[in-house]
Short mmCIF file of C-alpha atoms and ligand atoms in Angstrom, two decimals:
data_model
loop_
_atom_site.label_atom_id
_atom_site.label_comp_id
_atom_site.label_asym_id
_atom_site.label_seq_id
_atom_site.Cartn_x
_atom_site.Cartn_y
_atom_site.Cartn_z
CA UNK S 10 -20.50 -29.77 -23.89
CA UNK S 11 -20.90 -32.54 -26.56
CA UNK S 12 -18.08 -35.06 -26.77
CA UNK S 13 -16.77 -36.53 -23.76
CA UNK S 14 -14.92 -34.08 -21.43
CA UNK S 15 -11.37 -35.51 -21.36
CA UNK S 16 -8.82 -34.10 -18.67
CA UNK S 17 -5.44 -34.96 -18.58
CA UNK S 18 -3.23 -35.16 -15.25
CA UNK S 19 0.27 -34.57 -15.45
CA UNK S 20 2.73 -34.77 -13.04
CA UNK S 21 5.53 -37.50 -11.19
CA UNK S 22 2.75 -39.68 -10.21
CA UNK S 23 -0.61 -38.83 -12.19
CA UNK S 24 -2.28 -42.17 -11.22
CA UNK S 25 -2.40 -41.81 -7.10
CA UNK S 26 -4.91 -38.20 -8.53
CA UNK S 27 -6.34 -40.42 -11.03
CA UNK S 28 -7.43 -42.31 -7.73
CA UNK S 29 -8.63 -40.12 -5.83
CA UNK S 30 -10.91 -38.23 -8.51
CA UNK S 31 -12.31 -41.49 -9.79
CA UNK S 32 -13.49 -41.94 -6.19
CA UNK S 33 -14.78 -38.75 -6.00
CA UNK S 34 -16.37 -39.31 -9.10
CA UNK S 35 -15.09 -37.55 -11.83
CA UNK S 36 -17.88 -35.52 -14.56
CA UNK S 37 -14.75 -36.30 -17.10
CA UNK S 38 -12.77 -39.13 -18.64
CA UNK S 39 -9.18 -38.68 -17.00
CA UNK S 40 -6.09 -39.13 -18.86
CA UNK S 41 -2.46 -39.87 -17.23
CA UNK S 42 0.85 -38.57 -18.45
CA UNK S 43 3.53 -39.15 -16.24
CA UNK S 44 6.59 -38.22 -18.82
CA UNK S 45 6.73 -35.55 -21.62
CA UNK S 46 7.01 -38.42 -23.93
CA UNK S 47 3.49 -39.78 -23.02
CA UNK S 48 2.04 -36.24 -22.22
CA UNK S 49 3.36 -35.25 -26.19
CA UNK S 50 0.84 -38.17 -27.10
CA UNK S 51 -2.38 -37.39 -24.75
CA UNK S 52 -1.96 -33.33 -25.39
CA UNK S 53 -4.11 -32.90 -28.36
CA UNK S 54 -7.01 -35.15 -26.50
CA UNK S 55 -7.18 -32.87 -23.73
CA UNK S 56 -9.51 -30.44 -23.10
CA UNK S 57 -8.66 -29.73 -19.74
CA UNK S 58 -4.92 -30.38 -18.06
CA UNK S 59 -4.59 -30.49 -14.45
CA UNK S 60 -0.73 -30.73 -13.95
CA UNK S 61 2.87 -29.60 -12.20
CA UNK S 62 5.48 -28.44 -14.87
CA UNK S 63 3.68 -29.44 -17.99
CA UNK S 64 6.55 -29.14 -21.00
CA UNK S 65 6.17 -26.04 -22.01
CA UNK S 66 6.14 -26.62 -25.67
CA UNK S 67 3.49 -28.88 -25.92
CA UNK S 68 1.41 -26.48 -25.22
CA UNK S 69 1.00 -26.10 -29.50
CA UNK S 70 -0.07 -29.64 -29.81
CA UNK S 71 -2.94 -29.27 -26.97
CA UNK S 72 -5.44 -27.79 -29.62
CA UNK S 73 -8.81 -28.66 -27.74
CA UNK S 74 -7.45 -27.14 -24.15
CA UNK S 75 -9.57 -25.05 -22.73
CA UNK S 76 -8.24 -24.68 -19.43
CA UNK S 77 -5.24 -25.64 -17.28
CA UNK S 78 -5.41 -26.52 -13.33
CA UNK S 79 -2.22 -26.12 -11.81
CA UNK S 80 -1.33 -28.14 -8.78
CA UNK S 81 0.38 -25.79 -6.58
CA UNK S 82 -0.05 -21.88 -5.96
CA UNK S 83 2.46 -20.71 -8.24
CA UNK S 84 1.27 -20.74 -11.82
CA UNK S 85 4.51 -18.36 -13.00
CA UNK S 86 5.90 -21.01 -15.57
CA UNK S 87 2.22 -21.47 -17.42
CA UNK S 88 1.57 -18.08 -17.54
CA UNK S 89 4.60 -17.77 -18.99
CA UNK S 90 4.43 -20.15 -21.99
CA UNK S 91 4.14 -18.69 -25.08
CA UNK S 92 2.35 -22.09 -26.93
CA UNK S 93 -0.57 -21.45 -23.89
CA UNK S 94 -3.19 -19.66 -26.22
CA UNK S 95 -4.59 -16.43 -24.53
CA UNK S 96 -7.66 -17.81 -24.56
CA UNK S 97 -7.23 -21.19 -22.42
CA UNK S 98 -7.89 -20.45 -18.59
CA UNK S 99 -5.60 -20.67 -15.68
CA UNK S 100 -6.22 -21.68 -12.29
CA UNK S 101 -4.46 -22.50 -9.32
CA UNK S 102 -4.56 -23.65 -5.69
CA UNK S 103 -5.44 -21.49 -2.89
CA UNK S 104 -6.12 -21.52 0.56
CA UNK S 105 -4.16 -24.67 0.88
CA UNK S 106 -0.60 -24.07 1.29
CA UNK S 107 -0.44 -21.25 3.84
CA UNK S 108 -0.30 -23.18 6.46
CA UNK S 109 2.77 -25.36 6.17
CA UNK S 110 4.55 -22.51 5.07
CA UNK S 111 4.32 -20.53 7.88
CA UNK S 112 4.77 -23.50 9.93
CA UNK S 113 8.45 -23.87 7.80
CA UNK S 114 8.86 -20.29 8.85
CA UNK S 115 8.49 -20.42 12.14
CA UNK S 116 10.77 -23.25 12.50
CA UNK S 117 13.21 -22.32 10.90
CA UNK S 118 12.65 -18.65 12.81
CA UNK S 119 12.40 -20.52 16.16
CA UNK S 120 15.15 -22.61 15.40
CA UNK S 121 17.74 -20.11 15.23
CA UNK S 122 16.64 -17.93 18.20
CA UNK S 123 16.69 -21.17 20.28
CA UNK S 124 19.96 -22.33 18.83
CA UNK S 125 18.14 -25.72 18.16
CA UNK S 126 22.14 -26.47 15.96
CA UNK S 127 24.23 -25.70 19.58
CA UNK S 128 21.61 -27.49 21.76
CA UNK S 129 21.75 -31.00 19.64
CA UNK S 130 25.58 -30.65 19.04
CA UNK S 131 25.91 -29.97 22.87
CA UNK S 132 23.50 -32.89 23.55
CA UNK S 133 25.81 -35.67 21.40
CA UNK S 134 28.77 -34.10 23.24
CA UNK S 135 26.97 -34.68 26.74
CA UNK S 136 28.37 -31.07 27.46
CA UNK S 137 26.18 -29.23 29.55
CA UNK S 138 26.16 -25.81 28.50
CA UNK S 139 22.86 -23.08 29.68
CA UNK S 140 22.94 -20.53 27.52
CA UNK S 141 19.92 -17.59 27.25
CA UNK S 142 17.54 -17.96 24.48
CA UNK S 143 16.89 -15.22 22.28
CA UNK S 144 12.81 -14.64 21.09
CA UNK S 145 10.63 -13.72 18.53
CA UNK S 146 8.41 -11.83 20.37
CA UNK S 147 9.07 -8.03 19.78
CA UNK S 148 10.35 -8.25 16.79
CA UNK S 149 9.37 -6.80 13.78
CA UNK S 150 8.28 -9.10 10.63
CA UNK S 151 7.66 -7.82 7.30
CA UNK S 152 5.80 -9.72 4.70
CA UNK S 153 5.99 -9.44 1.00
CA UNK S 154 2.78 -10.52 -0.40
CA UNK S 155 -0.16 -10.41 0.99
CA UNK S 156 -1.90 -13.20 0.26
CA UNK S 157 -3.79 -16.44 1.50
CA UNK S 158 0.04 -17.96 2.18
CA UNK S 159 1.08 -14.12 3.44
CA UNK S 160 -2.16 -13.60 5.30
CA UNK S 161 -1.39 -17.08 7.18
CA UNK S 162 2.32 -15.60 8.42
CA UNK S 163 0.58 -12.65 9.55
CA UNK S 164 -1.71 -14.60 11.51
CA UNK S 165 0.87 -16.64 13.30
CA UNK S 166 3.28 -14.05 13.59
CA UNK S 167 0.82 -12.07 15.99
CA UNK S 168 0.75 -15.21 17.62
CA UNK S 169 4.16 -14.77 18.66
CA UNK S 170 3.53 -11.37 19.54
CA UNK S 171 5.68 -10.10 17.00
CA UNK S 172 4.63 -6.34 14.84
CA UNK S 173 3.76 -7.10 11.21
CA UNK S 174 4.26 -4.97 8.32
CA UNK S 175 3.22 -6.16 5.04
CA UNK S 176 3.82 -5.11 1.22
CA UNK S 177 1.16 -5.66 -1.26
CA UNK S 178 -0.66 -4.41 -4.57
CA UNK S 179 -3.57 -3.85 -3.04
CA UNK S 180 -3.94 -1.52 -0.14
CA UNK S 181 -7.38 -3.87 0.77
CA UNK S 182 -4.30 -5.95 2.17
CA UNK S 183 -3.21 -3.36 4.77
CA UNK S 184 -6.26 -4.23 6.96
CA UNK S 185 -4.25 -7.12 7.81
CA UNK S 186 -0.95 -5.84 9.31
CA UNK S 187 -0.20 -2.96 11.82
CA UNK S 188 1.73 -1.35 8.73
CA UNK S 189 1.21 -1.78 5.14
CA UNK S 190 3.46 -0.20 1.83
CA UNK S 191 2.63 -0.54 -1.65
CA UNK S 192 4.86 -2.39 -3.96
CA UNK S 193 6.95 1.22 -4.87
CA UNK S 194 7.53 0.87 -1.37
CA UNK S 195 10.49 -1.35 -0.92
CA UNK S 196 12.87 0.62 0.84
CA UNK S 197 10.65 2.24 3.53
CA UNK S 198 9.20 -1.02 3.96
CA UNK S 199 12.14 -3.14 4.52
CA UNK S 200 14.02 -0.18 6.70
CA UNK S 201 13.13 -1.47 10.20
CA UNK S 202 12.23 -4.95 10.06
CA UNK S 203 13.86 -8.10 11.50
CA UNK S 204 12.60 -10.64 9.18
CA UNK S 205 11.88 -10.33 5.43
CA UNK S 206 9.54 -12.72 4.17
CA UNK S 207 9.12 -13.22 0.45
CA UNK S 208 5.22 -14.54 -0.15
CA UNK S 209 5.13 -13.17 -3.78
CA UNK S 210 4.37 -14.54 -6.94
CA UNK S 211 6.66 -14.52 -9.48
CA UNK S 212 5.46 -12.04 -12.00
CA UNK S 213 7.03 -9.38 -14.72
CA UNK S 214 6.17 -7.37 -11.93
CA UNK S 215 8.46 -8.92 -8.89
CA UNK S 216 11.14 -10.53 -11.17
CA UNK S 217 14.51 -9.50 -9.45
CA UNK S 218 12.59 -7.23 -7.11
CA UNK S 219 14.73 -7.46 -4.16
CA UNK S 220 18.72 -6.64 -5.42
CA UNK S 221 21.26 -4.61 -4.06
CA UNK S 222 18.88 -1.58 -3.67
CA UNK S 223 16.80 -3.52 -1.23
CA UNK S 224 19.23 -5.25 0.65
CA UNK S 225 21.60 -2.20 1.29
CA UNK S 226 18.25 -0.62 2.80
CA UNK S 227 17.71 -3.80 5.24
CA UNK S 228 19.73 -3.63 9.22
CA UNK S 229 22.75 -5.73 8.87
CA UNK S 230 20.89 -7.72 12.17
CA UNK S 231 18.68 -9.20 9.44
CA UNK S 232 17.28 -12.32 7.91
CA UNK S 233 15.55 -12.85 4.81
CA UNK S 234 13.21 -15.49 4.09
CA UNK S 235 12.31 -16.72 0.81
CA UNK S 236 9.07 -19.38 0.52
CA UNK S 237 8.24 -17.81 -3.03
CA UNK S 238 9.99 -18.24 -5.77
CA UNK S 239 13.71 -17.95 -6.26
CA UNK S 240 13.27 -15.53 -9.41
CA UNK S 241 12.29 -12.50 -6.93
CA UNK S 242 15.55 -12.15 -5.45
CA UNK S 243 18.96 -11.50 -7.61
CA UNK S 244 20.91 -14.21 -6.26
CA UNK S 245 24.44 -12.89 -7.02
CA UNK S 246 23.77 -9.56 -5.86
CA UNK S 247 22.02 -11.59 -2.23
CA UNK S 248 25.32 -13.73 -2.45
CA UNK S 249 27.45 -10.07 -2.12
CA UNK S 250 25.22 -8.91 0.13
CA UNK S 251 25.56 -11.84 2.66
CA UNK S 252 29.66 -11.58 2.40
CA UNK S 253 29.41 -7.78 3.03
CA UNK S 254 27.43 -8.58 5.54
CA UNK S 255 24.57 -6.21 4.94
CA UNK S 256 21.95 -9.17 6.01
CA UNK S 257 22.61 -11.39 9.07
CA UNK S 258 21.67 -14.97 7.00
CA UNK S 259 18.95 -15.91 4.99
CA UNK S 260 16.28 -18.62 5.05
CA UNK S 261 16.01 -20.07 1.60
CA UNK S 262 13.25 -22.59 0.09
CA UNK S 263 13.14 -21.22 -3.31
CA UNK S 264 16.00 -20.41 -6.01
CA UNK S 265 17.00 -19.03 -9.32
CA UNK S 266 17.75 -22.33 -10.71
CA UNK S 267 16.23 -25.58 -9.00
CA UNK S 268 17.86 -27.79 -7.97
CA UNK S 269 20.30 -25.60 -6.28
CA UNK S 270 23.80 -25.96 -8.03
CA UNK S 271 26.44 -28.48 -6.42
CA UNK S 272 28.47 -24.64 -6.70
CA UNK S 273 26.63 -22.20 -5.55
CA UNK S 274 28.37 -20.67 -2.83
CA UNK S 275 24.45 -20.46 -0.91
CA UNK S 276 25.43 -24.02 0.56
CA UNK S 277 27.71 -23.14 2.33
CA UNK S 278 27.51 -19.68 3.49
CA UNK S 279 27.69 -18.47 7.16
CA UNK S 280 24.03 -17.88 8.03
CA UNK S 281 22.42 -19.32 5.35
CA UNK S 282 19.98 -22.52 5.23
CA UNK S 283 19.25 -23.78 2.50
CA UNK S 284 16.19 -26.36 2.05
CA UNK S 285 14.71 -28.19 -1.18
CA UNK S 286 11.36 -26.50 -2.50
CA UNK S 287 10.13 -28.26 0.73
CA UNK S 288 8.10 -25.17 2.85
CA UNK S 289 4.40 -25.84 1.28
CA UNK S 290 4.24 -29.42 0.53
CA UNK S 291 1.18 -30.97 -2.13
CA UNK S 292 -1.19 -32.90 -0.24
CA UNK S 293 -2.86 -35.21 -2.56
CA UNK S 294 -5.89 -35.97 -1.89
CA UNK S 295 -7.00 -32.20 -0.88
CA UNK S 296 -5.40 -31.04 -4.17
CA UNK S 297 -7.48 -33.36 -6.44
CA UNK S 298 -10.49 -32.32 -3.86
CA UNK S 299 -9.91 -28.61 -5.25
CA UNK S 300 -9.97 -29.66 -8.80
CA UNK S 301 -13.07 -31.61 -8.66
CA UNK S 302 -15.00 -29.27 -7.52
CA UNK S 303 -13.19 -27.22 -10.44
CA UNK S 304 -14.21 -29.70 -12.85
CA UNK S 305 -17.73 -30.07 -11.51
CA UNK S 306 -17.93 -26.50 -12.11
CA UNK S 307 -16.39 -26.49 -15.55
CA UNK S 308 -18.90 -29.49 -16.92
CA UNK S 309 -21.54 -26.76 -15.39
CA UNK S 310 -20.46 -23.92 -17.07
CA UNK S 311 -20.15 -22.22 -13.30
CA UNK S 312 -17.31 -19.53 -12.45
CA UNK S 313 -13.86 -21.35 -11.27
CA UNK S 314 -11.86 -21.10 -8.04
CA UNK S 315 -8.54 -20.10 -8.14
CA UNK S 316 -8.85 -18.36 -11.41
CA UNK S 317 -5.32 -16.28 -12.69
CA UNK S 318 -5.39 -13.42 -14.16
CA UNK S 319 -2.93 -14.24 -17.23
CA UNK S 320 -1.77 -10.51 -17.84
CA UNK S 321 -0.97 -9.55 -13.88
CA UNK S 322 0.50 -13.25 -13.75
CA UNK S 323 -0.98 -14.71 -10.74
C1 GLV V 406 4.92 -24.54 -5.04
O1 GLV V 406 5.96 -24.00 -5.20
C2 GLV V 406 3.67 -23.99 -5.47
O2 GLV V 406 3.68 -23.01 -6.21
O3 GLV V 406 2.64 -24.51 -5.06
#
């Protein structure tokens, strides 16, 4: 490998990784950038990055990279930089975030059918009003995406005893759902279900993917949940769609433009909740555990976890 292997960590807080992966013992001298001002100095010393929304355009400067470790799942904005030679690897993070986000699901799911909002308001009003719960068993689910985040909704929607469809590229997927479509599919697929969930990665592929088309086909008694990326849905035409009432609400974690605009009318429309990027949350120290054993692979010349394919974008 010759000179020193030199990774560089980029993100809010680079130092509490820097931590953790000197204690694990890192094979490689770690650089910290926690601004693009000091990443625009550290780029061309890196040959590795291991970051969350590197700038973009420094990708140019970043001569010696080799091969960049995202810190979440979604790897849509590096894969989408046109500085990031062809050449330089992507990875990402799985089989870490599936979890959480089906436990936001559910909650949020469980919430509504238990009217968790007229139960507290009821309680600080020391009214005492019974009221029957709705449930989610019975109903059906549909999941877009089907993988390790969509495979862990499956899972725990069969807990609840609900019927599981699922969309995906690959039909090896299908194994996992008691109905699976391919991704020319939408319509059929969406037809009878409940719940939408959106588990996809944002790709040339499922840019925009669920408009007016797809949301005419859905039962106005539905909800759609997004815990991918905002880019999938067209927000305006979802906006229309909500007012016309061709979807019963929507679940959102993910949006077009992030932070959500003071203006956008999703705030404050009936049905909707809206929640901060917040469904699959980075944990730390089992992030920098996945890159370690990235980077002890890398200094070995052995195959890496996680790897993207750059041209399908995920
Ligand atoms: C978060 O959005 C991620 O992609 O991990």
């Amino acid at each position: 490998m010759g000179a020193t292997l030199q990774a560089l960590i980029y993100c809010r807080d680079p130092e509490a990784y820097r931590a953790r992966l000197e204690r694990l013992g890192s094979p490689a001298r770690l650089l910290c950038a926690g601004s693009p001002e000091e990443a625009a100095q550290l780029a061309p010393s890196a040959d590795v990055l291991f970051s969350w929304h590197f700038p973009p355009e420094l990708y140019a400067s970043a001569r010696r990279l080799r091969w960049v470790q995202a810190m979440g799942a979604g790897v849509d904005d590096i894969v989408a930089a046109p500085a990031l030679d062809r050449a330089v690897w992507v990875t990402r993070i799985v089989d870490q975030f599936g979890g959480m986000i089906a436990e936001y699901v559910f909650s949020e799911l469980l919430a509504r059918v238990r009217d968790h909002a007229a139960l507290r308001l009821a309680q600080a009003q020391r009214s005492w009003k019974p009221f029957k719960a709705g449930t989610l068993a019975g109903a059906t689910i549909g999941i877009a995406g089907l993988g390790s985040i969509g495979g862990e909704i499956v899972r725990k929607a069969r807990a609840f005893d609900q019927r599981v469809y699922g969309l995906s590229r690959t039909a090896r997927a299908y194994e996992l759902v008691d109905r699976g479509f391919g991704q020319d599919e939408w319509l059929p697929f969406v037809r009878d279900l409940d719940v939408l969930v959106l588990a996809l990665p944002l790709t040339p592929a499922t840019e925009g993917v669920v408009g007016a088309r797809v949301l005419e086909a859905m039962r106005p008694k539905s909800l759609l949940v997004n815990v991918g990326r905002g880019r999938l849905v067209r927000e305006v035409e979802l906006v229309r769609a909500l007012q016309e009432r061709k979807l019963s609400g929507a679940i959102l974690d993910v949006f077009e433009e992030e932070p959500l605009p003071a203006e956008s009318p999703l705030w404050t429309l009936p049905g909707v909740t809206v929640t901060p990027h917040v469904s699959g949350p980075s944990i730390v120290d089992q992030v920098a555990q996945f890159f370690h054993e990235n980077l002890q692979r890398f200094a070995e010349g052995r195959t890496l976890q996680g790897m993207v394919d750059r041209a399908a974008g995920y």
